[in-house]
Coordinates of C-alpha atoms and ligand atoms in Angstrom, one line a residue:
X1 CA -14.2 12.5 10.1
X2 CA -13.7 11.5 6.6
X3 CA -14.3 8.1 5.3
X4 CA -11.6 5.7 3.5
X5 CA -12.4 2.6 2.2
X6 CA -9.5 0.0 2.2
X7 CA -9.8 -3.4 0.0
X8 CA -6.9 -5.8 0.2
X9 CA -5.7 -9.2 1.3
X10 CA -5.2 -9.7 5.0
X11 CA -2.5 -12.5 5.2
X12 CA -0.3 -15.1 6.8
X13 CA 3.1 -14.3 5.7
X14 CA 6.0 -16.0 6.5
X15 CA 9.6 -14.1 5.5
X16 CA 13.3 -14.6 5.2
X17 CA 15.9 -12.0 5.0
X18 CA 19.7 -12.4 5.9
X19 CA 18.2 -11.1 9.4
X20 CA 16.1 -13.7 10.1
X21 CA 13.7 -15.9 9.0
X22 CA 9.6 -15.9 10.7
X23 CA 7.0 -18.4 10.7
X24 CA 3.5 -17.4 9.9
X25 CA 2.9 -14.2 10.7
X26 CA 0.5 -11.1 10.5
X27 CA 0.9 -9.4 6.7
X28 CA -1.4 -9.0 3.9
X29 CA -1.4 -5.0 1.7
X30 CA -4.8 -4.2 3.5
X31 CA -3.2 -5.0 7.1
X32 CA -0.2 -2.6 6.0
X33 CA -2.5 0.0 4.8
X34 CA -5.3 0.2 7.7
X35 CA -2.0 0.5 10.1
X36 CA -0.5 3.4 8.6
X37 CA -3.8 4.9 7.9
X38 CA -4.9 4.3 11.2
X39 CA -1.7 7.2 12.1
X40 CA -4.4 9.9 10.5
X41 CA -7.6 11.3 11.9
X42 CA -9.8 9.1 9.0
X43 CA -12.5 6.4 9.7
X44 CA -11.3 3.6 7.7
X45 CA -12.8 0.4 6.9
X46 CA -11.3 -2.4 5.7
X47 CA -12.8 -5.1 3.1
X48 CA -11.4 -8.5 3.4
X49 CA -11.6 -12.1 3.8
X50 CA -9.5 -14.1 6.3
X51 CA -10.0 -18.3 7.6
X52 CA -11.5 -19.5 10.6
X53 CA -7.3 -20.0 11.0
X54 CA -6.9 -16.0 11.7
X55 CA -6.4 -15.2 15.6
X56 CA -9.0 -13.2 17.3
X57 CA -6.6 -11.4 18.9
X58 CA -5.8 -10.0 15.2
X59 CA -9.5 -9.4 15.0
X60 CA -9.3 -7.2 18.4
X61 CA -6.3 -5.2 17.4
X62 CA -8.0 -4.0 14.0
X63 CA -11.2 -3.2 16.4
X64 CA -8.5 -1.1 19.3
X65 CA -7.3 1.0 16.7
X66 CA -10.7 2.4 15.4
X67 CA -10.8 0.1 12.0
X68 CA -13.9 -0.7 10.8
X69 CA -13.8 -4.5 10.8
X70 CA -17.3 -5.3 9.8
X71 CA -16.9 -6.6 6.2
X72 CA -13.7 -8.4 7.1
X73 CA -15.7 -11.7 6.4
X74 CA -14.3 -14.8 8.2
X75 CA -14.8 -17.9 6.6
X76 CA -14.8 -20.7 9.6
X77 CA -13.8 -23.6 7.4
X78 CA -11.4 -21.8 5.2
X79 CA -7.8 -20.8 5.9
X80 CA -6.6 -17.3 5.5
X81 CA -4.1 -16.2 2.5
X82 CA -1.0 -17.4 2.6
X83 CA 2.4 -16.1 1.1
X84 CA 6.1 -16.8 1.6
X85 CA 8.8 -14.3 0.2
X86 CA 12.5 -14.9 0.4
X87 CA 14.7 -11.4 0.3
X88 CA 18.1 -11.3 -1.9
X89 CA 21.3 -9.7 0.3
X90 CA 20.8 -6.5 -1.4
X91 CA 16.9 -6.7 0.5
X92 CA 15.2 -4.7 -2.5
X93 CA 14.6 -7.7 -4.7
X94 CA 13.0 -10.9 -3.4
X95 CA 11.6 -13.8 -4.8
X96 CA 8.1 -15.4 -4.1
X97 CA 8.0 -18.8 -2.5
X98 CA 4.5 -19.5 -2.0
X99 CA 1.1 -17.9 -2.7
X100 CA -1.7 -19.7 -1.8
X101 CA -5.1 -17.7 -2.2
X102 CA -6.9 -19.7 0.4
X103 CA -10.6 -18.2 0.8
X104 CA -9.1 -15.3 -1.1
X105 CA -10.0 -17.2 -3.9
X106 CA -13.5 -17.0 -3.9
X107 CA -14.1 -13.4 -2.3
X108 CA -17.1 -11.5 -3.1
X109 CA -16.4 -8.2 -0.9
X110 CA -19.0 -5.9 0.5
X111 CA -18.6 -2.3 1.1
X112 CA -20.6 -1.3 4.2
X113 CA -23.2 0.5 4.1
X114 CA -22.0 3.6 5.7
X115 CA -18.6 3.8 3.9
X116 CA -20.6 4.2 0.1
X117 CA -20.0 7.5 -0.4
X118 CA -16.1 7.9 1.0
X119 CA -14.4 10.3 -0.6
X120 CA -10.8 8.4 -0.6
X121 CA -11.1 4.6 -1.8
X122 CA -7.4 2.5 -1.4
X123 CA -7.7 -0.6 -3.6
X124 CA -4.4 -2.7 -2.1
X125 CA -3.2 -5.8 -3.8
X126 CA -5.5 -8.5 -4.5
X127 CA -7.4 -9.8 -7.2
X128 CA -8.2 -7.2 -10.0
X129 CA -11.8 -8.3 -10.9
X130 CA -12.3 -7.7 -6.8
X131 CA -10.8 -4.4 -6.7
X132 CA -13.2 -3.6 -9.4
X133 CA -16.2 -4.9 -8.1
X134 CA -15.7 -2.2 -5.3
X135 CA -15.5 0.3 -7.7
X136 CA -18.8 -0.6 -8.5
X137 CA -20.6 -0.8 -4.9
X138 CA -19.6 3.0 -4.2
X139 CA -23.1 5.2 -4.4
X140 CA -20.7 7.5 -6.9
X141 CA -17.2 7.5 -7.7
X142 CA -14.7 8.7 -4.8
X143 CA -13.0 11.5 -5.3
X144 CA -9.9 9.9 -5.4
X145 CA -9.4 6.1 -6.2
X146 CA -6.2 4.8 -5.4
X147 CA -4.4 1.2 -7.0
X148 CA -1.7 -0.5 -5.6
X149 CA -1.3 -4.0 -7.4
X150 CA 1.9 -6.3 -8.2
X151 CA 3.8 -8.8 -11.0
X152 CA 1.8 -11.6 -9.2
X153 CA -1.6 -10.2 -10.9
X154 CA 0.4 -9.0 -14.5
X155 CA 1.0 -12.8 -14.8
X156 CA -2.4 -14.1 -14.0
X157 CA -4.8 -11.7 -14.7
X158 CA -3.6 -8.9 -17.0
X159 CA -7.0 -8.3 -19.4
X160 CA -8.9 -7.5 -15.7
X161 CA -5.8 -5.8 -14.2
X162 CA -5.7 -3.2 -17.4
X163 CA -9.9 -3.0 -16.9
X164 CA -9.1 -1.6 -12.9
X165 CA -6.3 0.6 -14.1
X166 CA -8.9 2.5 -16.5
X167 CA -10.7 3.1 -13.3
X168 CA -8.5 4.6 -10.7
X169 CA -7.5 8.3 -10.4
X170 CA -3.4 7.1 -9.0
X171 CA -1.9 3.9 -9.3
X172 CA 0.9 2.9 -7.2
X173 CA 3.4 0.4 -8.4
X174 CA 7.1 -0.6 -8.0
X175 CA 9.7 0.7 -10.9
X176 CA 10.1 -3.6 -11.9
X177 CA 6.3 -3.9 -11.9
X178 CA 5.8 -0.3 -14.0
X179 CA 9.0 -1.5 -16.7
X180 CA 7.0 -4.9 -17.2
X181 CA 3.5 -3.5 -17.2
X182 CA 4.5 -1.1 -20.5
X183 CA 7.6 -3.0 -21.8
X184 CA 9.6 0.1 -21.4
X185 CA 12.5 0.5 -19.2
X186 CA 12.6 4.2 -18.9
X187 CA 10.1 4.9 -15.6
X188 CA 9.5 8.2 -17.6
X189 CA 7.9 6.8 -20.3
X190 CA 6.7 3.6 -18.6
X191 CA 4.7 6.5 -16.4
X192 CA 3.5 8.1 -19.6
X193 CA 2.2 5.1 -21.0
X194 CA 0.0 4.2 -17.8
X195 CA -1.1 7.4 -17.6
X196 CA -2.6 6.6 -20.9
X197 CA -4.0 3.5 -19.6
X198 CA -6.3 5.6 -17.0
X199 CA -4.8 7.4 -13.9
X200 CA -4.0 10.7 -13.8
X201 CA -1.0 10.1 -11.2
X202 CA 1.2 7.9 -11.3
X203 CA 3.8 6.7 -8.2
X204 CA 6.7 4.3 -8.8
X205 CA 8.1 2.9 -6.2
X206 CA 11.7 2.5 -6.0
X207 CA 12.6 0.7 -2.6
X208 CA 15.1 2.4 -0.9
X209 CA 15.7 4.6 -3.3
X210 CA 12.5 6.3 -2.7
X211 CA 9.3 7.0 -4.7
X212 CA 8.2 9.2 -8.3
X213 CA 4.8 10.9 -8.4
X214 CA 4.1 11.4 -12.1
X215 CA 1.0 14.2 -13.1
X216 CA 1.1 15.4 -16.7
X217 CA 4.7 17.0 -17.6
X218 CA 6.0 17.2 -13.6
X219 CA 7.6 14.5 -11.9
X220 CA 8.5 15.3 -7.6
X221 CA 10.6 12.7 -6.0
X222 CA 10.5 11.7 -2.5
X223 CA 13.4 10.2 -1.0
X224 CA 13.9 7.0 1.0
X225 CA 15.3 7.8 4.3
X226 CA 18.5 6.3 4.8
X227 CA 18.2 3.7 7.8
X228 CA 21.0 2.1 9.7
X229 CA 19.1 -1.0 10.2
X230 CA 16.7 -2.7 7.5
X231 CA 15.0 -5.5 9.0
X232 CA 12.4 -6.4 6.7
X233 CA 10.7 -4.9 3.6
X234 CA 7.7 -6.4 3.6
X235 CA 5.1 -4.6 3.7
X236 CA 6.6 -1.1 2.9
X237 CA 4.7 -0.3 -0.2
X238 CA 1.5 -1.4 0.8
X239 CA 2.3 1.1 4.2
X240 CA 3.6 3.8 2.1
X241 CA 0.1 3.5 0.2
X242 CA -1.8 3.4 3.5
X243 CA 0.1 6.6 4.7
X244 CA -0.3 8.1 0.9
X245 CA -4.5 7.1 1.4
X246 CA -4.5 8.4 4.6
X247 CA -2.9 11.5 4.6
X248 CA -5.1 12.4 1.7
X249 CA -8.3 11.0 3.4
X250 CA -7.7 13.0 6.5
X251 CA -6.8 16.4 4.4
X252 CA -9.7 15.7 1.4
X253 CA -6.9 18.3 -1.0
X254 CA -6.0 15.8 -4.0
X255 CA -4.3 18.5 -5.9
X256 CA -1.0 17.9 -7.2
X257 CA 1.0 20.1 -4.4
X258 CA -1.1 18.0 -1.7
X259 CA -0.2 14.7 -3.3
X260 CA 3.4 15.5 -2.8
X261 CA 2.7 15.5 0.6
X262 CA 1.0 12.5 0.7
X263 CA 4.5 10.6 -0.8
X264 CA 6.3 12.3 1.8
X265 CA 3.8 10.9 4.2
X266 CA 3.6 7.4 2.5
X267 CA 7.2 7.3 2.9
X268 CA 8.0 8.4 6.3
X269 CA 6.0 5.7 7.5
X270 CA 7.2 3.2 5.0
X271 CA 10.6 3.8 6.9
X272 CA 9.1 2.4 10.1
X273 CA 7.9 -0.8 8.7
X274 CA 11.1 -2.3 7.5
X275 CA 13.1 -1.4 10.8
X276 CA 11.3 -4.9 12.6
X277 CA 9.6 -8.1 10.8
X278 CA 6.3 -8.0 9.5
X279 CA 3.9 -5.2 11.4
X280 CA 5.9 -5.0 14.7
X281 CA 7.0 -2.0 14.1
X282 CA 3.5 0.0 12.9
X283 CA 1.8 -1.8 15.8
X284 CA 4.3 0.2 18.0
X285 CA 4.6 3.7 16.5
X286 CA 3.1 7.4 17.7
X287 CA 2.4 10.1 16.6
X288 CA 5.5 12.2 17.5
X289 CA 8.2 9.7 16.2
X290 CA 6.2 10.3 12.8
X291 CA 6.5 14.0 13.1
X292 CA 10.2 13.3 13.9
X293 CA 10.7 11.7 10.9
X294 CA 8.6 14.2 8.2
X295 CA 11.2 16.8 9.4
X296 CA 14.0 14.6 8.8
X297 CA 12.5 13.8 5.3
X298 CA 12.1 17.5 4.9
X299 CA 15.9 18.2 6.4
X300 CA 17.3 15.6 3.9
X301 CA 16.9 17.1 0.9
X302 CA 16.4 21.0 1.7
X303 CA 19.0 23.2 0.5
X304 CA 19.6 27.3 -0.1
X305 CA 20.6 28.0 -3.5
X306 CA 20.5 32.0 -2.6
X307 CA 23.9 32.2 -1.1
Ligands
AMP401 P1 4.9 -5.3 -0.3 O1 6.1 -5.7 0.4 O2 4.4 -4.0 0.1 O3 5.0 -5.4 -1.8 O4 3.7 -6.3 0.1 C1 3.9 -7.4 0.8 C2 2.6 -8.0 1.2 O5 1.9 -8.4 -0.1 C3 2.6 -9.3 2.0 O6 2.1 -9.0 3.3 C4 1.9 -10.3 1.3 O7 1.0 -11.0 2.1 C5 1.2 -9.6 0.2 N1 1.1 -10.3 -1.1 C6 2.0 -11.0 -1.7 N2 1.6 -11.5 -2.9 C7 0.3 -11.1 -3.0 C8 -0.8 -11.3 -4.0 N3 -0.6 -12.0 -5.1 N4 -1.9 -10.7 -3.8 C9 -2.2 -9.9 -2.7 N5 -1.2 -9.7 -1.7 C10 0.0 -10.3 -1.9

């Protein structure tokens, strides 16, 4: 079974949307991603720090569903990441009411052993001189190195942010994040311009109104599936980059044509995330309601232009 390598924060998070509000709950980009992941036939691992604060029963869950869990390091006297986000009515813009690193502060991963030489590594959100330090454990460079990253990081660490981006073969980002990265507010040139920083491919994320893969002169979109109920956004980029990951891990095909698949993936099970609060709704999904919901992606935008 191929290998994929996830590095991200694993998190507390504690939400409010016009639905509802939680208290601390499961969250964290590297949670999201080894859940969608987990929907593919990979062997994923994910690298991570958490505080003696974070529930066994967390622990146990990653273990059930075949996730590597042994360099998630737990730091007894630490407490895990912490982050609060407050959604606007229209629930694709939010504002940030607390981050609080917690142990993620001081985090010096370790990729196992026997994960050194996957051929898919997912770098999710957390500190760029991290992701980049991962980079640099792998025995040679993946195949395919995928980074998701957000504003949080432009704002406090852009010189090492620009560093990873030189790195990674796709980059993953949300249409805001892309416009303030290159001070353009076209997505078409703000692609061009990071695909002059580094990657090759370039996806923008654009919340319900779905996601752009960029490669040289072609751009395919990928709708978002329009839902009836939309519970809770969190999370849904950080899935749709586990599904992307995943998907490509499992097929080991990172040509363009396959890549389209993989946002087709990425978003079908995005579209599950934001139907319940935080994770409920990945920790509850099979295989067959995923199907389902590729052939509704494919149904949604096929049409004959013979007759
Ligand atoms: P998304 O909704 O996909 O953009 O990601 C939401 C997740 O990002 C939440 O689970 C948060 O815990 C996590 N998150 C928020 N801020 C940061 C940050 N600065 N670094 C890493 N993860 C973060």
């Amino acid at each position: 079974m191929s290998k994929l390598v996830i590095v991200g924060a694993v998190a507390f998070d504690a939400i409010e949307t016009p639905f509802g509000k939680t208290d601390k709950i499961l969250g964290g980009p590297a949670t999201f991603i080894g859940l969608a992941a987990s929907q593919f036939e990979v062997d994923s691992a994910i690298v991570s720090i958490v505080g003696g604060d974070f529930p066994n029963q967390y622990l146990d869950m990653f273990k059930n569903r075949g996730i590597d869990i042994s360099s998630l390091e737990v730091v007894q006297n630490g407490k895990t990441f912490f982050w609060s986000g407050k959604y606007h009515n229209d629930m694709n813009t939010r504002d940030t009411l607390a981050t609080e690193l917690n142990v993620l502060a001081d985090f010096n991963p370790v990729v196992p052993e026997k994960y050194k030489n996957s051929k898919v590594l997912m770098l999710g959100n957390l500190q760029p001189s991290v992701q980049s330090s991962v980079i640099e454990q792998m025995n040679k460079k993946p195949d395919l190195v995928i980074l998701d990253t957000m504003n949080f990081w432009m704002d406090t660490a852009l010189e090492d942010l620009k560093k990873v981006i030189r790195k990674v073969d796709v980059i993953t980002i949300n249409d805001e994040e892309a416009r303030q990265l290159t001070s353009e507010y076209s997505l078409v040139i703000a692609a061009k311009k990071i695909m002059g920083m580094g990657p090759k491919y370039v996806v923008i994320k654009k919340g319900e109104h779905g996601a752009l893969l960029f490669f040289e002169n072609e751009i395919f979109y990928a709708p978002a599936l329009p839902l009836k109920s939309v519970f809770d956004p969190t999370g849904a980029g950080d899935t749709f980059a586990g599904g992307f990951a995943g998907f490509l891990a499992q097929t080991e095909d990172f040509s363009f044509d396959n890549l389209k698949k993989a946002v087709i993936y990425g978003s079908a099970l995005a579209s599950f995330c934001v139907e319940k609060f935080g994770t409920e709704r990945m920790l509850n999904l099979d295989k067959k309601e995923l199907n389902d919901r590729i052939l509704q992606f494919k149904n949604l935008t096929q049409f004959d232009l013979s007759k």
